[in-house]
PDB file of N, CA and C in Angstrom:
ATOM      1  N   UNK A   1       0.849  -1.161   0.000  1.00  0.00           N
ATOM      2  CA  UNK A   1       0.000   0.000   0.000  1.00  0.00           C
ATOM      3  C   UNK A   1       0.898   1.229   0.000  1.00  0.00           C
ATOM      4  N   UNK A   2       0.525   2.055  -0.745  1.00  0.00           N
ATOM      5  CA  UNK A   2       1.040   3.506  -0.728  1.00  0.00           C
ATOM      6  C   UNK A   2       1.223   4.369   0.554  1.00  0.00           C
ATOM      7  N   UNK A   3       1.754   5.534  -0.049  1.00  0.00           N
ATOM      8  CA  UNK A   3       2.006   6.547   1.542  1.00  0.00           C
ATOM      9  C   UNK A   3       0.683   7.205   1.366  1.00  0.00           C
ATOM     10  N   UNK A   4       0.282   7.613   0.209  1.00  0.00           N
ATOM     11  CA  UNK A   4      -0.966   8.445  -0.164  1.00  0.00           C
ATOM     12  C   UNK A   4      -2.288   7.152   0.350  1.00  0.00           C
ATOM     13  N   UNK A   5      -1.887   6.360   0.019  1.00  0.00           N
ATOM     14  CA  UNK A   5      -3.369   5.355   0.413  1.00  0.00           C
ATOM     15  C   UNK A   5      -3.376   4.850   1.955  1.00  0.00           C
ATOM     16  N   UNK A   6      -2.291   5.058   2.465  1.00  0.00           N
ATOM     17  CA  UNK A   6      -2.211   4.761   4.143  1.00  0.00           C
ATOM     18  C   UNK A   6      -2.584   5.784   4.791  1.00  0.00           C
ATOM     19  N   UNK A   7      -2.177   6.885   4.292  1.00  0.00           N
ATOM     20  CA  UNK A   7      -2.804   8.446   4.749  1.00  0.00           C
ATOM     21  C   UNK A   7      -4.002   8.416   4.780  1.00  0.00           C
ATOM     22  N   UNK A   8      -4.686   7.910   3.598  1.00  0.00           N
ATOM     23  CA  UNK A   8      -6.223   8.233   3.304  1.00  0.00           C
ATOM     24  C   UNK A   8      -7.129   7.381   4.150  1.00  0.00           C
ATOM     25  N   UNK A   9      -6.091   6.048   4.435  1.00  0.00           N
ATOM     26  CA  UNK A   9      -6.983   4.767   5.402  1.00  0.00           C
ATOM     27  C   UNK A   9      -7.068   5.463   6.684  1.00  0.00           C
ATOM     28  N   UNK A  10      -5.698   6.065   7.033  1.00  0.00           N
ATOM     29  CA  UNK A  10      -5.698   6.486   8.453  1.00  0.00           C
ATOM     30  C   UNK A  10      -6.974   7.718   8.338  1.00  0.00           C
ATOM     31  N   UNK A  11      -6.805   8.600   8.286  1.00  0.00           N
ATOM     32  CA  UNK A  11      -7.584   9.654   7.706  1.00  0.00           C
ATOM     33  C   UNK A  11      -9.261   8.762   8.434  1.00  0.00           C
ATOM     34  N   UNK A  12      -9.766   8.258   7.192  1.00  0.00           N
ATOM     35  CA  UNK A  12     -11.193   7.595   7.199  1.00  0.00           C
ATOM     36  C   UNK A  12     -11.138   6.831   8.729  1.00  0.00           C
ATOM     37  N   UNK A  13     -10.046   6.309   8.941  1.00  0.00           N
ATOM     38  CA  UNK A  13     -10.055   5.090  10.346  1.00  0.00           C
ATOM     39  C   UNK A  13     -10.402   6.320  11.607  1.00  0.00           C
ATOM     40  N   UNK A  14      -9.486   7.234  11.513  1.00  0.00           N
ATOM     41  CA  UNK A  14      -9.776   7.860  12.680  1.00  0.00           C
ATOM     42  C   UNK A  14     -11.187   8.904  13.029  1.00  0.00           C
ATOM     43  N   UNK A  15     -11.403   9.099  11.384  1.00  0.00           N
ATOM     44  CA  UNK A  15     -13.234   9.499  11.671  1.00  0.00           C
ATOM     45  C   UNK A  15     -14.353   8.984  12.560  1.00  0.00           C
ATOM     46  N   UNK A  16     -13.869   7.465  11.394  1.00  0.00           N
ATOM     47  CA  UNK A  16     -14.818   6.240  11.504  1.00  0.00           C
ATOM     48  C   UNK A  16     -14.631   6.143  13.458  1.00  0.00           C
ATOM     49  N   UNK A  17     -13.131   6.148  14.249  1.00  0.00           N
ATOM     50  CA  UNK A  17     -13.200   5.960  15.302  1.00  0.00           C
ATOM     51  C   UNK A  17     -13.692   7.337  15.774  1.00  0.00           C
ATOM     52  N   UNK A  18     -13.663   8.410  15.767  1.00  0.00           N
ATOM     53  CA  UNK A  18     -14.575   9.294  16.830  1.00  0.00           C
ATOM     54  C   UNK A  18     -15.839   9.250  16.056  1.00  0.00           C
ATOM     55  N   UNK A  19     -16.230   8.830  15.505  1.00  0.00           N
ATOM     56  CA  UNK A  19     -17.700   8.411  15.258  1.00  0.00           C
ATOM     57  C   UNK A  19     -18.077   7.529  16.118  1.00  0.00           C
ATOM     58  N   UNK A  20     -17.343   6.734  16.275  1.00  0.00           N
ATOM     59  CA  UNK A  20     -18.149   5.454  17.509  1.00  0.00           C
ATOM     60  C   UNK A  20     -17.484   6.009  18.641  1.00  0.00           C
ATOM     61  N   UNK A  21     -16.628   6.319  19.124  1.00  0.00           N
ATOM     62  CA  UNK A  21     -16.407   6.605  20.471  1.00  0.00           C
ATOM     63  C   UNK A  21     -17.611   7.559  21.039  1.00  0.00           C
ATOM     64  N   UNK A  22     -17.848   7.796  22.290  1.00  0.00           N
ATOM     65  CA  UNK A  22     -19.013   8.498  22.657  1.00  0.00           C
ATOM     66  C   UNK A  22     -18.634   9.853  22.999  1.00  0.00           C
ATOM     67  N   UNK A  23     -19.065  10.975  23.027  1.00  0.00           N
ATOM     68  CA  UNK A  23     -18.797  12.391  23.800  1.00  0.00           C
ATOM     69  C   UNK A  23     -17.656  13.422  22.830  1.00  0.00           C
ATOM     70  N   UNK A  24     -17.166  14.362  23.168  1.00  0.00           N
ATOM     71  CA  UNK A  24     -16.793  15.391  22.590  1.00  0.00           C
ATOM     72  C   UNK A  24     -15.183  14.899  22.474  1.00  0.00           C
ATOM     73  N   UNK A  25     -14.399  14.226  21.554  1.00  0.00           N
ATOM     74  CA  UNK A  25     -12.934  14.178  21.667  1.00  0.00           C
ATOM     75  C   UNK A  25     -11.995  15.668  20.854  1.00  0.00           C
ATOM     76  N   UNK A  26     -12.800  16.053  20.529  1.00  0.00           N
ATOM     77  CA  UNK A  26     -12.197  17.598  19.981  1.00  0.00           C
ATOM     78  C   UNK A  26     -11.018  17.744  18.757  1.00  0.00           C
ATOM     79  N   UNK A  27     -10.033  18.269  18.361  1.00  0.00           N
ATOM     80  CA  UNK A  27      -9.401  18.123  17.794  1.00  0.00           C
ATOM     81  C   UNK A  27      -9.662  18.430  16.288  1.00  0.00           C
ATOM     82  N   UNK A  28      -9.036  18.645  15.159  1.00  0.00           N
ATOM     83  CA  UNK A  28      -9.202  18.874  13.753  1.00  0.00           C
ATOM     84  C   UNK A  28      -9.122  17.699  12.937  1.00  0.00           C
ATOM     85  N   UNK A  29      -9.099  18.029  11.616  1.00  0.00           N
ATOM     86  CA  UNK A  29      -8.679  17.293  10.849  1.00  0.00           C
ATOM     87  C   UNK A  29      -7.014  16.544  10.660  1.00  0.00           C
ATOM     88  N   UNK A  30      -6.414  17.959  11.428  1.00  0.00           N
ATOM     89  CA  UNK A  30      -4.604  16.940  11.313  1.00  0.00           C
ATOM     90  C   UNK A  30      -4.475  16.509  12.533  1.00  0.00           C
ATOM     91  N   UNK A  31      -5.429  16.559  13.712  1.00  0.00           N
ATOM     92  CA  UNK A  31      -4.946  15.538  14.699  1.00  0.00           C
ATOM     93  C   UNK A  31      -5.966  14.314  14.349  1.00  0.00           C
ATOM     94  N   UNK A  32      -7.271  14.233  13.408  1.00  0.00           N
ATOM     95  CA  UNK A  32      -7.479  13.019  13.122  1.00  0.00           C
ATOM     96  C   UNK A  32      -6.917  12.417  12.008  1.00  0.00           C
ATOM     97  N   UNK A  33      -5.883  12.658  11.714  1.00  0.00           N
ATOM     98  CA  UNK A  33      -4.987  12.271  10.608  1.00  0.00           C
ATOM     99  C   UNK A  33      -4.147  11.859  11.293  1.00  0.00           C
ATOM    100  N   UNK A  34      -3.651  12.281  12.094  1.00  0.00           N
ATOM    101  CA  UNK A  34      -2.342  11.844  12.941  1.00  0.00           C
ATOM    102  C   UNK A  34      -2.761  10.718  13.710  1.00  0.00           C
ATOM    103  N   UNK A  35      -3.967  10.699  14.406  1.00  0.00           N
ATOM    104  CA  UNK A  35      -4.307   9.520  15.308  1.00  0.00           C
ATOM    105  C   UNK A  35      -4.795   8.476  14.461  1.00  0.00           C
ATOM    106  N   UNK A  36      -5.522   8.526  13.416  1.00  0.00           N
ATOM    107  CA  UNK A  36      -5.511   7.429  12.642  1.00  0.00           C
ATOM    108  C   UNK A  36      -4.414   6.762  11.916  1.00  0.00           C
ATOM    109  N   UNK A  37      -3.449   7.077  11.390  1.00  0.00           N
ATOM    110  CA  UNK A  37      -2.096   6.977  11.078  1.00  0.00           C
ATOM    111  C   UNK A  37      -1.579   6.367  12.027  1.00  0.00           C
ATOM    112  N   UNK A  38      -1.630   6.836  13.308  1.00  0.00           N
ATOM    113  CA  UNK A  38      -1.104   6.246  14.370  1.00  0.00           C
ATOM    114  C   UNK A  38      -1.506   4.762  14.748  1.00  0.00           C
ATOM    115  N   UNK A  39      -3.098   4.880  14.704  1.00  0.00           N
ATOM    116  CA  UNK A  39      -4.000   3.114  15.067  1.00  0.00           C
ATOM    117  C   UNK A  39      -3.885   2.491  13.837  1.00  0.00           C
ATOM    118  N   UNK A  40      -3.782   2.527  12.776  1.00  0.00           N
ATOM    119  CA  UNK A  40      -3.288   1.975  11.383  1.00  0.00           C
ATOM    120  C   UNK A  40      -1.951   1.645  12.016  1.00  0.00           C
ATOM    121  N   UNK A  41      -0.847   2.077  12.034  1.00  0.00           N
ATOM    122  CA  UNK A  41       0.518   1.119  12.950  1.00  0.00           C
ATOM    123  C   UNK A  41       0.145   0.279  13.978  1.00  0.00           C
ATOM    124  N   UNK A  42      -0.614   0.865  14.822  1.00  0.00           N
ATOM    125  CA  UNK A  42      -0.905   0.215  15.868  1.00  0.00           C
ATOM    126  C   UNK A  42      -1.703  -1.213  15.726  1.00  0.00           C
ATOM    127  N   UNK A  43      -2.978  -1.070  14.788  1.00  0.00           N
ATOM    128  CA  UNK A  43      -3.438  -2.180  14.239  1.00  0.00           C
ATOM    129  C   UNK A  43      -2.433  -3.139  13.734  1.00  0.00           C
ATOM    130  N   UNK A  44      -2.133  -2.719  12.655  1.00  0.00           N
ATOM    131  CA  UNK A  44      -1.365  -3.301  11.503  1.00  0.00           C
ATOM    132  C   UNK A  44      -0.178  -4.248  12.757  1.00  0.00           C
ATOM    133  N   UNK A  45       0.128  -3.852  13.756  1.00  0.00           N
ATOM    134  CA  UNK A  45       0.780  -4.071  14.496  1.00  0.00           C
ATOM    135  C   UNK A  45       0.603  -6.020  14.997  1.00  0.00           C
ATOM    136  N   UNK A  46      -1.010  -5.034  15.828  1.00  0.00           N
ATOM    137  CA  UNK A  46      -1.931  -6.293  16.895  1.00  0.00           C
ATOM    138  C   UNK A  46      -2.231  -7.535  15.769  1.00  0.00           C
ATOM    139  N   UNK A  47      -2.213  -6.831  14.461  1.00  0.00           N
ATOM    140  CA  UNK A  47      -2.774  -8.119  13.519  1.00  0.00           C
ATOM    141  C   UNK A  47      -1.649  -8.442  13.085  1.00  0.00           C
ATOM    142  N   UNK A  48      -0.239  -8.631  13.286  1.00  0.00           N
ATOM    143  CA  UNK A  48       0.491  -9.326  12.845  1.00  0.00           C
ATOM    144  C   UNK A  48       1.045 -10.020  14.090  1.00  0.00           C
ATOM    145  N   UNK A  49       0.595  -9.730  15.264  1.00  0.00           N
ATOM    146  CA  UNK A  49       0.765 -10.301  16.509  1.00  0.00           C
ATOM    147  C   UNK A  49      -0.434 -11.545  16.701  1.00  0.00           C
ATOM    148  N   UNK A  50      -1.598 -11.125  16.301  1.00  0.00           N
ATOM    149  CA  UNK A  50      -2.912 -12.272  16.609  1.00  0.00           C
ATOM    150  C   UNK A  50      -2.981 -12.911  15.725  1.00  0.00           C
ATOM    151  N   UNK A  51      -2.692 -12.964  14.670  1.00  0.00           N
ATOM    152  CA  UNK A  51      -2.835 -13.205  13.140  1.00  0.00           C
ATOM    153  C   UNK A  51      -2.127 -13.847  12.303  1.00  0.00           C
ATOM    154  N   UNK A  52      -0.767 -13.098  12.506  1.00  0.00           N
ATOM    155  CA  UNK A  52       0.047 -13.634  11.096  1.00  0.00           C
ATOM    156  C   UNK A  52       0.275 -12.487  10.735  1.00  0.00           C
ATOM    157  N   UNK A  53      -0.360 -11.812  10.194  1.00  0.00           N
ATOM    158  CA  UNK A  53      -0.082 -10.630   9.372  1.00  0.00           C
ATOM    159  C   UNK A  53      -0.926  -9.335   9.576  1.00  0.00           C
ATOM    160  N   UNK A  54      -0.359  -8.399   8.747  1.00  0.00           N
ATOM    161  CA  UNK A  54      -0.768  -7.256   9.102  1.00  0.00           C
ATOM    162  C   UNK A  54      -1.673  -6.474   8.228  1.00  0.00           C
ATOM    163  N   UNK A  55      -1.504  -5.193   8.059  1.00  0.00           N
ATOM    164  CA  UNK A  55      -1.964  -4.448   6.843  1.00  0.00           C
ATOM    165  C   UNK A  55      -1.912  -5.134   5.710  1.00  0.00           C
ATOM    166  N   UNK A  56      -2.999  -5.443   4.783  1.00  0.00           N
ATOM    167  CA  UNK A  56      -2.879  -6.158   3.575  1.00  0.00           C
ATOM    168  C   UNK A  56      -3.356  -4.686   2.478  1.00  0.00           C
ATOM    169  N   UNK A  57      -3.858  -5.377   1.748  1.00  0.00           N
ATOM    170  CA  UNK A  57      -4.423  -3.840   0.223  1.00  0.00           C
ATOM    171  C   UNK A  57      -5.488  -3.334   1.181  1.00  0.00           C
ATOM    172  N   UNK A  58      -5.590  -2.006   0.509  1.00  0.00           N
ATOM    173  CA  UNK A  58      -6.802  -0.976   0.830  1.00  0.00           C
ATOM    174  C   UNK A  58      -7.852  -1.459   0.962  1.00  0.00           C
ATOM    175  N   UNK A  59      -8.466  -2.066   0.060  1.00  0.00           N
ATOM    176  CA  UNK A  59      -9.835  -2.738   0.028  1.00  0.00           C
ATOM    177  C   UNK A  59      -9.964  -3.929   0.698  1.00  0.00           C
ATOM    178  N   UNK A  60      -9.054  -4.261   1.755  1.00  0.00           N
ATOM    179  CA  UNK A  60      -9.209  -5.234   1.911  1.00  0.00           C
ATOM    180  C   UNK A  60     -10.197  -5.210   3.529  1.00  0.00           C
ATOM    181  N   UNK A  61     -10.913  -6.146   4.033  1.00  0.00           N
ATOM    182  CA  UNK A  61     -11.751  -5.573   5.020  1.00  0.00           C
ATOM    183  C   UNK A  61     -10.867  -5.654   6.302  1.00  0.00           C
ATOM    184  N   UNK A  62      -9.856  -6.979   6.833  1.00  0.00           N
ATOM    185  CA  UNK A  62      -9.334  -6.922   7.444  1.00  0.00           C
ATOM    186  C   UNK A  62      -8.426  -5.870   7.863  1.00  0.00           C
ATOM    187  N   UNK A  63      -7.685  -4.967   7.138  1.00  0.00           N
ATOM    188  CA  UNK A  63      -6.770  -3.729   6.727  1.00  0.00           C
ATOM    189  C   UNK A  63      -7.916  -2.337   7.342  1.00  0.00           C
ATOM    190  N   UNK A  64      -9.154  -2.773   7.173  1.00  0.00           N
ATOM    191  CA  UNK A  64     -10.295  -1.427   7.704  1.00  0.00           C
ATOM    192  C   UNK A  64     -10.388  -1.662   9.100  1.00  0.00           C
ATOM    193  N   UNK A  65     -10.905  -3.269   9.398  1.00  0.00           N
ATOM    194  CA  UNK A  65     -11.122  -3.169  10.820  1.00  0.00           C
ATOM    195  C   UNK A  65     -10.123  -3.505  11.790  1.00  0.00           C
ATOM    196  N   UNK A  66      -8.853  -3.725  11.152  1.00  0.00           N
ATOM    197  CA  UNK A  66      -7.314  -3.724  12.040  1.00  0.00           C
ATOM    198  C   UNK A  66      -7.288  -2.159  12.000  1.00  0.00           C
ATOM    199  N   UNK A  67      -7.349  -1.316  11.099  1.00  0.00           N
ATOM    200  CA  UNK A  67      -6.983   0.548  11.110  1.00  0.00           C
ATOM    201  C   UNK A  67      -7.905   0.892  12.332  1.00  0.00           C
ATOM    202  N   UNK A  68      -9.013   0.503  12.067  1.00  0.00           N
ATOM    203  CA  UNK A  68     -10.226   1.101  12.637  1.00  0.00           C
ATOM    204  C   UNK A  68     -10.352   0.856  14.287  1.00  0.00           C
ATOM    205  N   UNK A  69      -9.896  -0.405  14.748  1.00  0.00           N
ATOM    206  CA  UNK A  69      -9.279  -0.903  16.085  1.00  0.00           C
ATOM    207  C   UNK A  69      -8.547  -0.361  16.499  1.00  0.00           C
ATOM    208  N   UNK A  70      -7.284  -0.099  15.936  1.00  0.00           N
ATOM    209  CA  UNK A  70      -6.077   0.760  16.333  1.00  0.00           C
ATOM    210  C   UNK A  70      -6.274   2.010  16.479  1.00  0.00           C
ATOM    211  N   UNK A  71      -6.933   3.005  15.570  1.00  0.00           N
ATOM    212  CA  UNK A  71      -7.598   4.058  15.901  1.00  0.00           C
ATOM    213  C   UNK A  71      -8.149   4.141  17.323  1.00  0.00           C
ATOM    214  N   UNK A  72      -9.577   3.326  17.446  1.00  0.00           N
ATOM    215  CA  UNK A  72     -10.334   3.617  18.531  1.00  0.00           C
ATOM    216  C   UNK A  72      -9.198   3.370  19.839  1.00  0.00           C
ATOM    217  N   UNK A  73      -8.070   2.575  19.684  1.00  0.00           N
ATOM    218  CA  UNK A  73      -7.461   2.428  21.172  1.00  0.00           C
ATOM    219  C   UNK A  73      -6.286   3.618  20.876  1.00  0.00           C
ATOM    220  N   UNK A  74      -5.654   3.829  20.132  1.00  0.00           N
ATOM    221  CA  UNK A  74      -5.270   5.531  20.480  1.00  0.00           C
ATOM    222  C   UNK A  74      -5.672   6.728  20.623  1.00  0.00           C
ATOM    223  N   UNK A  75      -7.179   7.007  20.431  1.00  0.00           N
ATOM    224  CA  UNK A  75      -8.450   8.080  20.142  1.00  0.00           C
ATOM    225  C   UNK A  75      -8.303   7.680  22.341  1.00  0.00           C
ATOM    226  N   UNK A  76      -9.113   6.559  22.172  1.00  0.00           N
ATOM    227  CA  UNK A  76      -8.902   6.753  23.863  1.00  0.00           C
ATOM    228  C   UNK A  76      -7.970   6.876  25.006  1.00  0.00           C
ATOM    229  N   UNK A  77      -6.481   6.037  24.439  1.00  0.00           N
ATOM    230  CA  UNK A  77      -5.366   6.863  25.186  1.00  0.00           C
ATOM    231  C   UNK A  77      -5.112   8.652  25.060  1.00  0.00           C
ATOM    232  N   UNK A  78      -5.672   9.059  23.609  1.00  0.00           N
ATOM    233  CA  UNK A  78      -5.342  10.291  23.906  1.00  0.00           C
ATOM    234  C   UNK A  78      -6.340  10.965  24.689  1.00  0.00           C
ATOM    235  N   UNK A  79      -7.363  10.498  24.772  1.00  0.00           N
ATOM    236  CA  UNK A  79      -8.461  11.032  25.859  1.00  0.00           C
ATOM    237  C   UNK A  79      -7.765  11.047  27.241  1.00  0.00           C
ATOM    238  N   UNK A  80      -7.473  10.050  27.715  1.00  0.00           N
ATOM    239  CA  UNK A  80      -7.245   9.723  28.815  1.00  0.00           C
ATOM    240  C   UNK A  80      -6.009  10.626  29.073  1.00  0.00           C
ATOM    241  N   UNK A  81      -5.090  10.488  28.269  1.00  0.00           N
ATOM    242  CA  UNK A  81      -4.219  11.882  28.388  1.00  0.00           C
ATOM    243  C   UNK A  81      -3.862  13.073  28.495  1.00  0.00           C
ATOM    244  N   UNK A  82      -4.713  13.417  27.711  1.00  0.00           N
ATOM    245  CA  UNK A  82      -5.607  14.840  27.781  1.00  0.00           C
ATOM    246  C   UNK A  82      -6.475  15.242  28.628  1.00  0.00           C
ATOM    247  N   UNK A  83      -7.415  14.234  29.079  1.00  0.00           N
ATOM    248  CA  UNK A  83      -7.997  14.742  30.502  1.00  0.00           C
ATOM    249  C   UNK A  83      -7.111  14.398  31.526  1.00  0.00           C
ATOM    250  N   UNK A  84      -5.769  13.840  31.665  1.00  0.00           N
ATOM    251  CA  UNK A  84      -5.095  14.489  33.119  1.00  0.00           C
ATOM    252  C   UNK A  84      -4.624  15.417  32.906  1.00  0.00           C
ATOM    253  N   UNK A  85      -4.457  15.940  31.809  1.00  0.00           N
ATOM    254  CA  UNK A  85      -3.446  17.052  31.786  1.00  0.00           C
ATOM    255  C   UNK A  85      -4.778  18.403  31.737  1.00  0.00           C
ATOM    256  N   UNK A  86      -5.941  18.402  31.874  1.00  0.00           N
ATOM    257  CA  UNK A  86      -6.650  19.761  31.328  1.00  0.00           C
ATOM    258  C   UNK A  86      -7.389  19.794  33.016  1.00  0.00           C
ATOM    259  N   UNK A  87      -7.277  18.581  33.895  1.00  0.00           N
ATOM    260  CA  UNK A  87      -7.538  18.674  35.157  1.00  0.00           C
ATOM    261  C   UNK A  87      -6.398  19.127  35.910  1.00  0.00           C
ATOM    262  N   UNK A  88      -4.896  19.257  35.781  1.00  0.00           N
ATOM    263  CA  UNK A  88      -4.115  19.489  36.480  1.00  0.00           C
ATOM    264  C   UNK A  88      -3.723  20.720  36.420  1.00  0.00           C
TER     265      UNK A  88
END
């Protein structure tokens, strides 16, 4: 997969994850670029750890819901991060 088509997965993954997460996570378009980018590694990661393998082609469904996993668990570490730091 490309740099332009990993961008674009991350991109969609990290929507797709503050779409399902619940409540206000804030942020723009380049920190949901960055955090999806980020759970796309992170996925791509867990599925070559549970799996065998990792990121396969774009279209592929496994490659959406490994991005899309990885997303939602860095979307909520950065929550969790961000609210100690905006309470302290």
């Amino acid at each position: 997969m490309g740099i332009i088509a990993f961008l674009l997965l991350g991109l969609i993954a990290g929507a797709i994850a503050k779409a399902i997460i619940p409540g206000r996570q804030g942020g723009g378009l380049l920190l949901t670029l960055l955090l999806g980018v980020v759970g796309a590694f992170l996925g791509g990661w867990i599925g070559s750890l549970v799996f065998g393998g990792g990121l396969g082609d774009f279209f592929d469904l496994r490659t959406w819901l490994l991005s899309i996993l990885g997303a939602i668990i860095v979307l909520l570490i950065f929550g969790l991060v961000r609210g100690r730091r905006s309470r302290v």
